PDB file of C-alpha atoms in Angstrom:
ATOM      1  CA  MET A   1       8.862 -13.458  -9.465  1.00 43.00           C
ATOM      2  CA  VAL A   2       6.801 -13.554  -6.271  1.00 43.00           C
ATOM      3  CA  PRO A   3       8.946 -13.144  -3.134  1.00 46.00           C
ATOM      4  CA  LEU A   4       8.357 -16.034  -0.730  1.00 50.00           C
ATOM      5  CA  GLU A   5       8.212 -15.994   3.037  1.00 55.00           C
ATOM      6  CA  GLN A   6      10.613 -18.190   4.954  1.00 62.00           C
ATOM      7  CA  LYS A   7       7.943 -19.441   7.353  1.00 68.00           C
ATOM      8  CA  ASP A   8       4.250 -20.285   7.316  1.00 73.00           C
ATOM      9  CA  ARG A   9       1.826 -17.634   8.491  1.00 77.00           C
ATOM     10  CA  VAL A  10      -1.391 -18.392  10.344  1.00 78.00           C
ATOM     11  CA  LEU A  11      -4.507 -17.141   8.564  1.00 78.00           C
ATOM     12  CA  ARG A  12      -7.142 -18.707  10.778  1.00 80.00           C
ATOM     13  CA  ARG A  13      -6.896 -19.573  14.448  1.00 84.00           C
ATOM     14  CA  SER A  14      -8.006 -22.871  15.956  1.00 80.00           C
ATOM     15  CA  ASP A  15     -11.149 -21.189  17.301  1.00 84.00           C
ATOM     16  CA  GLY A  16     -12.172 -20.144  13.779  1.00 80.00           C
ATOM     17  CA  ARG A  17     -11.260 -16.464  14.044  1.00 86.00           C
ATOM     18  CA  PHE A  18      -9.140 -14.971  11.276  1.00 82.00           C
ATOM     19  CA  THR A  19      -5.823 -13.340  12.075  1.00 82.00           C
ATOM     20  CA  TYR A  20      -5.030  -9.770  11.069  1.00 83.00           C
ATOM     21  CA  PHE A  21      -3.052 -11.138   8.146  1.00 85.00           C
ATOM     22  CA  GLY A  22      -6.015 -13.185   6.948  1.00 85.00           C
ATOM     23  CA  VAL A  23      -8.288 -10.173   7.093  1.00 88.00           C
ATOM     24  CA  ASP A  24      -5.701  -8.063   5.258  1.00 86.00           C
ATOM     25  CA  ILE A  25      -5.523 -10.602   2.431  1.00 87.00           C
ATOM     26  CA  ALA A  26      -9.312 -10.499   2.048  1.00 88.00           C
ATOM     27  CA  TYR A  27      -9.206  -6.677   2.059  1.00 88.00           C
ATOM     28  CA  HIS A  28      -6.683  -6.590  -0.763  1.00 87.00           C
ATOM     29  CA  CYS A  29      -8.535  -9.203  -2.793  1.00 87.00           C
ATOM     30  CA  GLY A  30     -11.654  -7.103  -2.466  1.00 87.00           C
ATOM     31  CA  LYS A  31      -9.810  -4.105  -3.859  1.00 87.00           C
ATOM     32  CA  PHE A  32      -8.873  -5.910  -7.055  1.00 88.00           C
ATOM     33  CA  GLU A  33     -12.252  -7.640  -7.370  1.00 88.00           C
ATOM     34  CA  ARG A  34     -13.838  -4.171  -7.437  1.00 89.00           C
ATOM     35  CA  GLY A  35     -11.813  -3.326 -10.526  1.00 85.00           C
ATOM     36  CA  TYR A  36      -8.823  -1.386  -9.239  1.00 85.00           C
ATOM     37  CA  ASP A  37      -5.926  -1.454 -11.702  1.00 86.00           C
ATOM     38  CA  ARG A  38      -3.368  -0.364  -9.133  1.00 86.00           C
ATOM     39  CA  VAL A  39      -3.435  -0.065  -5.366  1.00 87.00           C
ATOM     40  CA  ILE A  40      -1.196   2.393  -3.514  1.00 87.00           C
ATOM     41  CA  GLU A  41      -0.898   1.875   0.221  1.00 86.00           C
ATOM     42  CA  VAL A  42       0.827   3.884   2.928  1.00 85.00           C
ATOM     43  CA  TRP A  43       2.084   1.861   5.888  1.00 82.00           C
ATOM     44  CA  GLY A  44       4.041   2.696   8.991  1.00 80.00           C
ATOM     45  CA  ALA A  45       7.727   1.838   8.827  1.00 76.00           C
ATOM     46  CA  ASP A  46       7.273  -0.761  11.576  1.00 78.00           C
ATOM     47  CA  HIS A  47       5.176  -2.858   9.164  1.00 79.00           C
ATOM     48  CA  HIS A  48       7.912  -3.269   6.554  1.00 80.00           C
ATOM     49  CA  GLY A  49       8.141  -6.996   7.272  1.00 80.00           C
ATOM     50  CA  TYR A  50       4.557  -7.485   6.102  1.00 83.00           C
ATOM     51  CA  ILE A  51       5.246  -6.363   2.535  1.00 86.00           C
ATOM     52  CA  PRO A  52       6.876  -9.573   1.191  1.00 86.00           C
ATOM     53  CA  ARG A  53       4.256 -11.788   2.848  1.00 85.00           C
ATOM     54  CA  MET A  54       1.414  -9.728   1.369  1.00 86.00           C
ATOM     55  CA  ARG A  55       2.985  -9.865  -2.083  1.00 87.00           C
ATOM     56  CA  SER A  56       3.380 -13.631  -1.709  1.00 85.00           C
ATOM     57  CA  ALA A  57      -0.253 -14.051  -0.681  1.00 85.00           C
ATOM     58  CA  LEU A  58      -1.508 -12.034  -3.647  1.00 85.00           C
ATOM     59  CA  GLY A  59       0.692 -14.027  -6.012  1.00 86.00           C
ATOM     60  CA  VAL A  60      -0.694 -17.328  -4.699  1.00 84.00           C
ATOM     61  CA  LEU A  61      -4.203 -16.004  -5.350  1.00 86.00           C
ATOM     62  CA  GLY A  62      -3.329 -15.168  -8.942  1.00 87.00           C
ATOM     63  CA  ILE A  63      -3.042 -11.406  -8.481  1.00 88.00           C
ATOM     64  CA  ASP A  64       0.020  -9.752  -9.978  1.00 88.00           C
ATOM     65  CA  PRO A  65       1.865  -8.356  -6.917  1.00 85.00           C
ATOM     66  CA  GLY A  66       3.305  -5.677  -9.174  1.00 85.00           C
ATOM     67  CA  ARG A  67      -0.115  -4.028  -9.193  1.00 88.00           C
ATOM     68  CA  ILE A  68       0.245  -2.891  -5.596  1.00 88.00           C
ATOM     69  CA  GLU A  69       2.648  -0.249  -4.292  1.00 86.00           C
ATOM     70  CA  PHE A  70       3.698   0.008  -0.673  1.00 86.00           C
ATOM     71  CA  HIS A  71       5.067   3.262   0.713  1.00 82.00           C
ATOM     72  CA  LEU A  72       6.499   3.247   4.204  1.00 81.00           C
ATOM     73  CA  VAL A  73       6.153   6.354   6.359  1.00 78.00           C
ATOM     74  CA  GLN A  74       8.578   7.075   9.167  1.00 74.00           C
ATOM     75  CA  PHE A  75       7.523   8.389  12.548  1.00 72.00           C
ATOM     76  CA  ALA A  76       7.404  12.115  13.290  1.00 74.00           C
ATOM     77  CA  THR A  77       9.106  13.823  16.217  1.00 76.00           C
ATOM     78  CA  LEU A  78       7.581  17.048  17.499  1.00 77.00           C
ATOM     79  CA  TYR A  79       9.533  19.894  19.083  1.00 74.00           C
ATOM     80  CA  ARG A  80       8.169  22.919  20.900  1.00 75.00           C
ATOM     81  CA  ASP A  81      10.489  25.771  21.956  1.00 73.00           C
ATOM     82  CA  GLY A  82      13.482  23.521  21.396  1.00 71.00           C
ATOM     83  CA  GLU A  83      12.132  20.750  23.622  1.00 74.00           C
ATOM     84  CA  LYS A  84      11.069  17.349  22.330  1.00 76.00           C
ATOM     85  CA  VAL A  85       7.367  16.636  22.838  1.00 72.00           C
ATOM     86  CA  LYS A  86       7.051  13.388  24.744  1.00 69.00           C
ATOM     87  CA  MET A  87       5.272  10.642  22.794  1.00 59.00           C
ATOM     88  CA  SER A  88       5.173   6.871  23.129  1.00 52.00           C
ATOM     89  CA  THR A  89       3.168   4.346  21.127  1.00 52.00           C
ATOM     90  CA  ARG A  90       3.461   1.768  23.897  1.00 53.00           C
ATOM     91  CA  ALA A  91       2.198   4.171  26.538  1.00 48.00           C
ATOM     92  CA  ALA A  92      -0.432   5.544  24.136  1.00 52.00           C
ATOM     93  CA  GLU A  93       1.047   9.022  24.527  1.00 60.00           C
ATOM     94  CA  TYR A  94       0.778  10.939  21.280  1.00 62.00           C
ATOM     95  CA  VAL A  95      -0.438  14.202  19.731  1.00 70.00           C
ATOM     96  CA  PRO A  96      -3.500  13.637  17.496  1.00 74.00           C
ATOM     97  CA  LEU A  97      -3.342  15.281  14.089  1.00 73.00           C
ATOM     98  CA  ALA A  98      -6.541  17.210  14.900  1.00 81.00           C
ATOM     99  CA  VAL A  99      -4.827  18.791  17.916  1.00 78.00           C
ATOM    100  CA  LEU A 100      -1.751  19.603  15.834  1.00 77.00           C
ATOM    101  CA  ARG A 101      -3.951  21.203  13.169  1.00 82.00           C
ATOM    102  CA  ASP A 102      -5.718  23.351  15.768  1.00 83.00           C
ATOM    103  CA  GLU A 103      -2.373  24.537  17.141  1.00 82.00           C
ATOM    104  CA  ILE A 104      -0.521  25.416  13.936  1.00 83.00           C
ATOM    105  CA  GLY A 105      -3.198  25.380  11.220  1.00 87.00           C
ATOM    106  CA  ALA A 106      -4.016  23.027   8.356  1.00 91.00           C
ATOM    107  CA  ASP A 107      -1.664  24.782   5.913  1.00 92.00           C
ATOM    108  CA  ALA A 108       1.409  24.257   8.084  1.00 88.00           C
ATOM    109  CA  CYS A 109       0.436  20.644   8.798  1.00 86.00           C
ATOM    110  CA  ARG A 110       0.098  19.778   5.137  1.00 89.00           C
ATOM    111  CA  TYR A 111       3.219  21.627   4.046  1.00 90.00           C
ATOM    112  CA  PHE A 112       5.521  20.263   6.743  1.00 86.00           C
ATOM    113  CA  TYR A 113       4.331  16.686   6.283  1.00 83.00           C
ATOM    114  CA  THR A 114       4.745  16.797   2.510  1.00 85.00           C
ATOM    115  CA  ALA A 115       8.113  18.574   2.607  1.00 84.00           C
ATOM    116  CA  VAL A 116       9.953  15.457   3.793  1.00 79.00           C
ATOM    117  CA  GLY A 117      10.178  12.202   1.857  1.00 76.00           C
ATOM    118  CA  SER A 118       8.028   9.443   3.342  1.00 71.00           C
ATOM    119  CA  ASP A 119      11.119   7.294   3.852  1.00 71.00           C
ATOM    120  CA  ARG A 120      12.759   9.909   6.069  1.00 73.00           C
ATOM    121  CA  HIS A 121      12.128  10.683   9.728  1.00 71.00           C
ATOM    122  CA  LEU A 122      10.249  13.965  10.186  1.00 71.00           C
ATOM    123  CA  GLU A 123      11.328  16.436  12.836  1.00 76.00           C
ATOM    124  CA  PHE A 124       8.453  18.865  13.203  1.00 75.00           C
ATOM    125  CA  ASP A 125       9.314  22.171  14.922  1.00 79.00           C
ATOM    126  CA  LEU A 126       6.018  23.627  16.137  1.00 78.00           C
ATOM    127  CA  THR A 127       7.595  26.978  17.030  1.00 80.00           C
ATOM    128  CA  THR A 128       8.943  27.404  13.491  1.00 82.00           C
ATOM    129  CA  ALA A 129       5.626  26.320  11.991  1.00 81.00           C
ATOM    130  CA  THR A 130       3.809  29.219  13.662  1.00 81.00           C
ATOM    131  CA  SER A 131       6.414  31.922  13.115  1.00 84.00           C
ATOM    132  CA  GLN A 132       5.950  34.670  10.538  1.00 86.00           C
ATOM    133  CA  SER A 133       9.468  34.717   9.155  1.00 84.00           C
ATOM    134  CA  LYS A 134      11.538  33.215   6.367  1.00 85.00           C
ATOM    135  CA  GLU A 135      12.490  30.448   8.802  1.00 86.00           C
ATOM    136  CA  ASN A 136       8.957  29.129   8.379  1.00 89.00           C
ATOM    137  CA  PRO A 137       8.902  27.601   4.858  1.00 91.00           C
ATOM    138  CA  VAL A 138       5.129  27.651   4.381  1.00 93.00           C
ATOM    139  CA  TYR A 139       4.885  31.295   5.471  1.00 93.00           C
ATOM    140  CA  TYR A 140       7.791  32.220   3.185  1.00 95.00           C
ATOM    141  CA  VAL A 141       6.115  30.618   0.164  1.00 96.00           C
ATOM    142  CA  GLN A 142       2.658  31.999   0.913  1.00 97.00           C
ATOM    143  CA  TYR A 143       4.115  35.468   1.468  1.00 96.00           C
ATOM    144  CA  ALA A 144       5.622  35.390  -2.036  1.00 97.00           C
ATOM    145  CA  HIS A 145       2.139  34.845  -3.491  1.00 97.00           C
ATOM    146  CA  ALA A 146       0.585  37.523  -1.275  1.00 96.00           C
ATOM    147  CA  ARG A 147       3.373  39.954  -2.159  1.00 95.00           C
ATOM    148  CA  ILE A 148       2.648  39.672  -5.879  1.00 95.00           C
ATOM    149  CA  CYS A 149      -1.085  40.111  -5.306  1.00 94.00           C
ATOM    150  CA  SER A 150      -0.364  43.222  -3.238  1.00 93.00           C
ATOM    151  CA  LEU A 151       1.880  44.608  -5.995  1.00 91.00           C
ATOM    152  CA  PHE A 152      -0.861  44.207  -8.591  1.00 91.00           C
ATOM    153  CA  ARG A 153      -3.407  45.891  -6.306  1.00 91.00           C
ATOM    154  CA  HIS A 154      -1.131  48.893  -5.733  1.00 87.00           C
ATOM    155  CA  ILE A 155      -0.413  49.285  -9.438  1.00 85.00           C
ATOM    156  CA  GLY A 156      -4.085  48.866 -10.255  1.00 83.00           C
ATOM    157  CA  VAL A 157      -3.945  45.892 -12.626  1.00 80.00           C
ATOM    158  CA  ASP A 158      -5.662  42.521 -12.356  1.00 79.00           C
ATOM    159  CA  ALA A 159      -3.266  40.651 -14.618  1.00 79.00           C
ATOM    160  CA  PRO A 160      -0.001  41.369 -16.452  1.00 81.00           C
ATOM    161  CA  ASP A 161       0.107  42.357 -20.112  1.00 81.00           C
ATOM    162  CA  PRO A 162       0.192  39.133 -22.200  1.00 82.00           C
ATOM    163  CA  GLN A 163       2.084  41.034 -24.916  1.00 86.00           C
ATOM    164  CA  ALA A 164       4.910  42.116 -22.601  1.00 87.00           C
ATOM    165  CA  ASP A 165       8.384  41.889 -24.125  1.00 88.00           C
ATOM    166  CA  LEU A 166      10.099  39.225 -21.997  1.00 88.00           C
ATOM    167  CA  SER A 167      13.372  39.677 -23.893  1.00 90.00           C
ATOM    168  CA  LEU A 168      13.941  42.727 -21.698  1.00 89.00           C
ATOM    169  CA  LEU A 169      14.396  40.441 -18.694  1.00 89.00           C
ATOM    170  CA  SER A 170      18.125  39.883 -18.961  1.00 89.00           C
ATOM    171  CA  GLY A 171      19.138  40.052 -15.294  1.00 88.00           C
ATOM    172  CA  GLU A 172      20.668  37.007 -13.620  1.00 91.00           C
ATOM    173  CA  ALA A 173      17.848  36.631 -11.074  1.00 90.00           C
ATOM    174  CA  GLU A 174      15.224  37.058 -13.787  1.00 92.00           C
ATOM    175  CA  GLN A 175      16.866  34.363 -15.862  1.00 93.00           C
ATOM    176  CA  ARG A 176      16.960  32.054 -12.863  1.00 94.00           C
ATOM    177  CA  LEU A 177      13.278  32.669 -12.179  1.00 95.00           C
ATOM    178  CA  MET A 178      12.310  31.906 -15.767  1.00 95.00           C
ATOM    179  CA  ALA A 179      14.450  28.781 -15.742  1.00 95.00           C
ATOM    180  CA  LEU A 180      12.754  27.576 -12.545  1.00 96.00           C
ATOM    181  CA  LEU A 181       9.322  28.227 -14.021  1.00 96.00           C
ATOM    182  CA  GLY A 182      10.311  26.301 -17.127  1.00 95.00           C
ATOM    183  CA  THR A 183      11.066  23.155 -15.113  1.00 96.00           C
ATOM    184  CA  TYR A 184       7.682  23.103 -13.389  1.00 96.00           C
ATOM    185  CA  PRO A 185       5.733  20.900 -15.892  1.00 96.00           C
ATOM    186  CA  GLU A 186       8.486  18.286 -15.937  1.00 96.00           C
ATOM    187  CA  LEU A 187       8.658  18.350 -12.139  1.00 96.00           C
ATOM    188  CA  ILE A 188       4.924  17.669 -11.815  1.00 95.00           C
ATOM    189  CA  ASP A 189       5.147  14.775 -14.257  1.00 95.00           C
ATOM    190  CA  SER A 190       8.135  13.090 -12.603  1.00 94.00           C
ATOM    191  CA  MET A 191       6.826  13.762  -9.095  1.00 91.00           C
ATOM    192  CA  ALA A 192       3.536  12.032  -9.891  1.00 89.00           C
ATOM    193  CA  ARG A 193       5.204   9.049 -11.565  1.00 89.00           C
ATOM    194  CA  GLU A 194       7.714   8.545  -8.756  1.00 87.00           C
ATOM    195  CA  ARG A 195       5.244   9.327  -5.904  1.00 87.00           C
ATOM    196  CA  ARG A 196       7.676  11.888  -4.481  1.00 88.00           C
ATOM    197  CA  ILE A 197       5.460  14.785  -3.443  1.00 88.00           C
ATOM    198  CA  HIS A 198       8.180  16.317  -1.248  1.00 90.00           C
ATOM    199  CA  ARG A 199       9.989  17.481  -4.374  1.00 93.00           C
ATOM    200  CA  LEU A 200       7.179  19.988  -4.946  1.00 95.00           C
ATOM    201  CA  ALA A 201       7.645  21.549  -1.513  1.00 94.00           C
ATOM    202  CA  HIS A 202      11.387  21.859  -2.170  1.00 93.00           C
ATOM    203  CA  TYR A 203      10.659  23.483  -5.534  1.00 96.00           C
ATOM    204  CA  LEU A 204       8.311  25.994  -3.920  1.00 97.00           C
ATOM    205  CA  GLY A 205      10.991  26.914  -1.403  1.00 95.00           C
ATOM    206  CA  ASP A 206      13.530  27.520  -4.169  1.00 96.00           C
ATOM    207  CA  LEU A 207      11.067  29.548  -6.233  1.00 97.00           C
ATOM    208  CA  ALA A 208      10.069  31.729  -3.267  1.00 97.00           C
ATOM    209  CA  ARG A 209      13.703  32.323  -2.286  1.00 96.00           C
ATOM    210  CA  VAL A 210      14.751  33.435  -5.776  1.00 96.00           C
ATOM    211  CA  PHE A 211      11.622  35.570  -6.173  1.00 96.00           C
ATOM    212  CA  HIS A 212      12.040  37.406  -2.856  1.00 96.00           C
ATOM    213  CA  GLY A 213      15.683  38.168  -3.626  1.00 94.00           C
ATOM    214  CA  TRP A 214      14.780  39.496  -7.066  1.00 93.00           C
ATOM    215  CA  TYR A 215      11.809  41.501  -5.821  1.00 91.00           C
ATOM    216  CA  ASP A 216      13.785  43.161  -3.035  1.00 89.00           C
ATOM    217  CA  SER A 217      16.452  44.424  -5.444  1.00 86.00           C
ATOM    218  CA  HIS A 218      14.278  45.746  -8.301  1.00 81.00           C
ATOM    219  CA  ARG A 219      11.767  48.497  -8.918  1.00 74.00           C
ATOM    220  CA  PHE A 220       8.339  47.768 -10.346  1.00 70.00           C
ATOM    221  CA  ARG A 221       6.452  51.066 -10.305  1.00 67.00           C
ATOM    222  CA  ASP A 222       8.776  53.764 -11.619  1.00 61.00           C
ATOM    223  CA  ASP A 223      10.653  52.052 -14.440  1.00 64.00           C
ATOM    224  CA  GLU A 224       9.845  52.670 -18.062  1.00 72.00           C
ATOM    225  CA  THR A 225       6.615  51.029 -19.104  1.00 85.00           C
ATOM    226  CA  ALA A 226       8.029  48.238 -21.303  1.00 87.00           C
ATOM    227  CA  LEU A 227      10.446  46.965 -18.664  1.00 87.00           C
ATOM    228  CA  ARG A 228       7.870  47.307 -15.915  1.00 87.00           C
ATOM    229  CA  ASP A 229       5.340  45.323 -17.950  1.00 88.00           C
ATOM    230  CA  ALA A 230       7.891  42.577 -18.553  1.00 90.00           C
ATOM    231  CA  ARG A 231       8.646  42.328 -14.847  1.00 91.00           C
ATOM    232  CA  LEU A 232       4.954  42.275 -14.010  1.00 91.00           C
ATOM    233  CA  ALA A 233       4.501  39.451 -16.514  1.00 92.00           C
ATOM    234  CA  LEU A 234       7.198  37.479 -14.736  1.00 94.00           C
ATOM    235  CA  CYS A 235       5.542  38.214 -11.398  1.00 94.00           C
ATOM    236  CA  GLY A 236       2.257  36.951 -12.818  1.00 94.00           C
ATOM    237  CA  ALA A 237       3.874  33.713 -13.961  1.00 95.00           C
ATOM    238  CA  VAL A 238       5.436  33.175 -10.521  1.00 96.00           C
ATOM    239  CA  ARG A 239       2.071  33.853  -8.867  1.00 96.00           C
ATOM    240  CA  GLN A 240       0.351  31.323 -11.132  1.00 96.00           C
ATOM    241  CA  VAL A 241       2.854  28.566 -10.406  1.00 97.00           C
ATOM    242  CA  LEU A 242       2.836  29.295  -6.670  1.00 98.00           C
ATOM    243  CA  ALA A 243      -0.959  29.078  -6.535  1.00 97.00           C
ATOM    244  CA  ASN A 244      -1.025  25.930  -8.647  1.00 96.00           C
ATOM    245  CA  ALA A 245       1.653  24.111  -6.644  1.00 97.00           C
ATOM    246  CA  LEU A 246       0.218  25.136  -3.264  1.00 97.00           C
ATOM    247  CA  GLY A 247      -3.166  23.896  -4.450  1.00 96.00           C
ATOM    248  CA  ILE A 248      -1.671  20.492  -5.244  1.00 95.00           C
ATOM    249  CA  LEU A 249      -0.355  20.315  -1.675  1.00 94.00           C
ATOM    250  CA  GLY A 250      -3.737  21.381  -0.308  1.00 94.00           C
ATOM    251  CA  VAL A 251      -2.246  24.604   1.048  1.00 95.00           C
ATOM    252  CA  SER A 252      -3.938  27.982   0.593  1.00 95.00           C
ATOM    253  CA  ALA A 253      -2.457  30.795  -1.510  1.00 96.00           C
ATOM    254  CA  PRO A 254      -3.468  33.969   0.376  1.00 95.00           C
ATOM    255  CA  GLU A 255      -3.733  37.268  -1.473  1.00 94.00           C
ATOM    256  CA  SER A 256      -2.766  39.284   1.608  1.00 92.00           C
ATOM    257  CA  MET A 257      -0.846  38.543   4.799  1.00 85.00           C
TER     258      MET A 257
END
């Protein structure tokens, strides 16, 4: 059922010029005329009132309004050294994304923006985003990948033994790591279907945290060969998932840091 507006909306002014709403309707019609099966749009939260009227307009034109998805994005608040960065849309005072990228890097920008659901307000701490500590989530995840690459370089292997006996990995942390890795395919599937990319950033944080704790409390170079190979195989699996997931977010997976 097409939701209806409670009042008429002007599409064309008395002087012949089209309103923004009229132009938007034409834009959406053009999308479907060009053969799109589904349209996904990201709007600012202040435009939420336009969603029902756009759905109504499409329905009147014979286009199934269920073929378009609207995702509202909340505003972001920036902090630097604990102080709120002054911004105002009315006064045209804002920090362009290009400036933010130059200050903290593309990786941090992408990770921080995808780590929070689009329906939630984002508080972006610029000081944290540039720190090299576990307080910085993107650094913490990237360091896990770099740490595994460094381990393999020191041991002198390019990849773990595919025939390693994983049944030797009976420790609690090892079991937790393998369980986390096992949920990854299902996470990707549900995340894509539900358009909830922030779940991937949360997963990466959990995986990095469990890995670092396990790595810090185990030996990888002096144990007997079979157990060492099994642990290296687990490290290789963690590295693969980290690189894959970071790639989906558009974030680099450095081999050294």
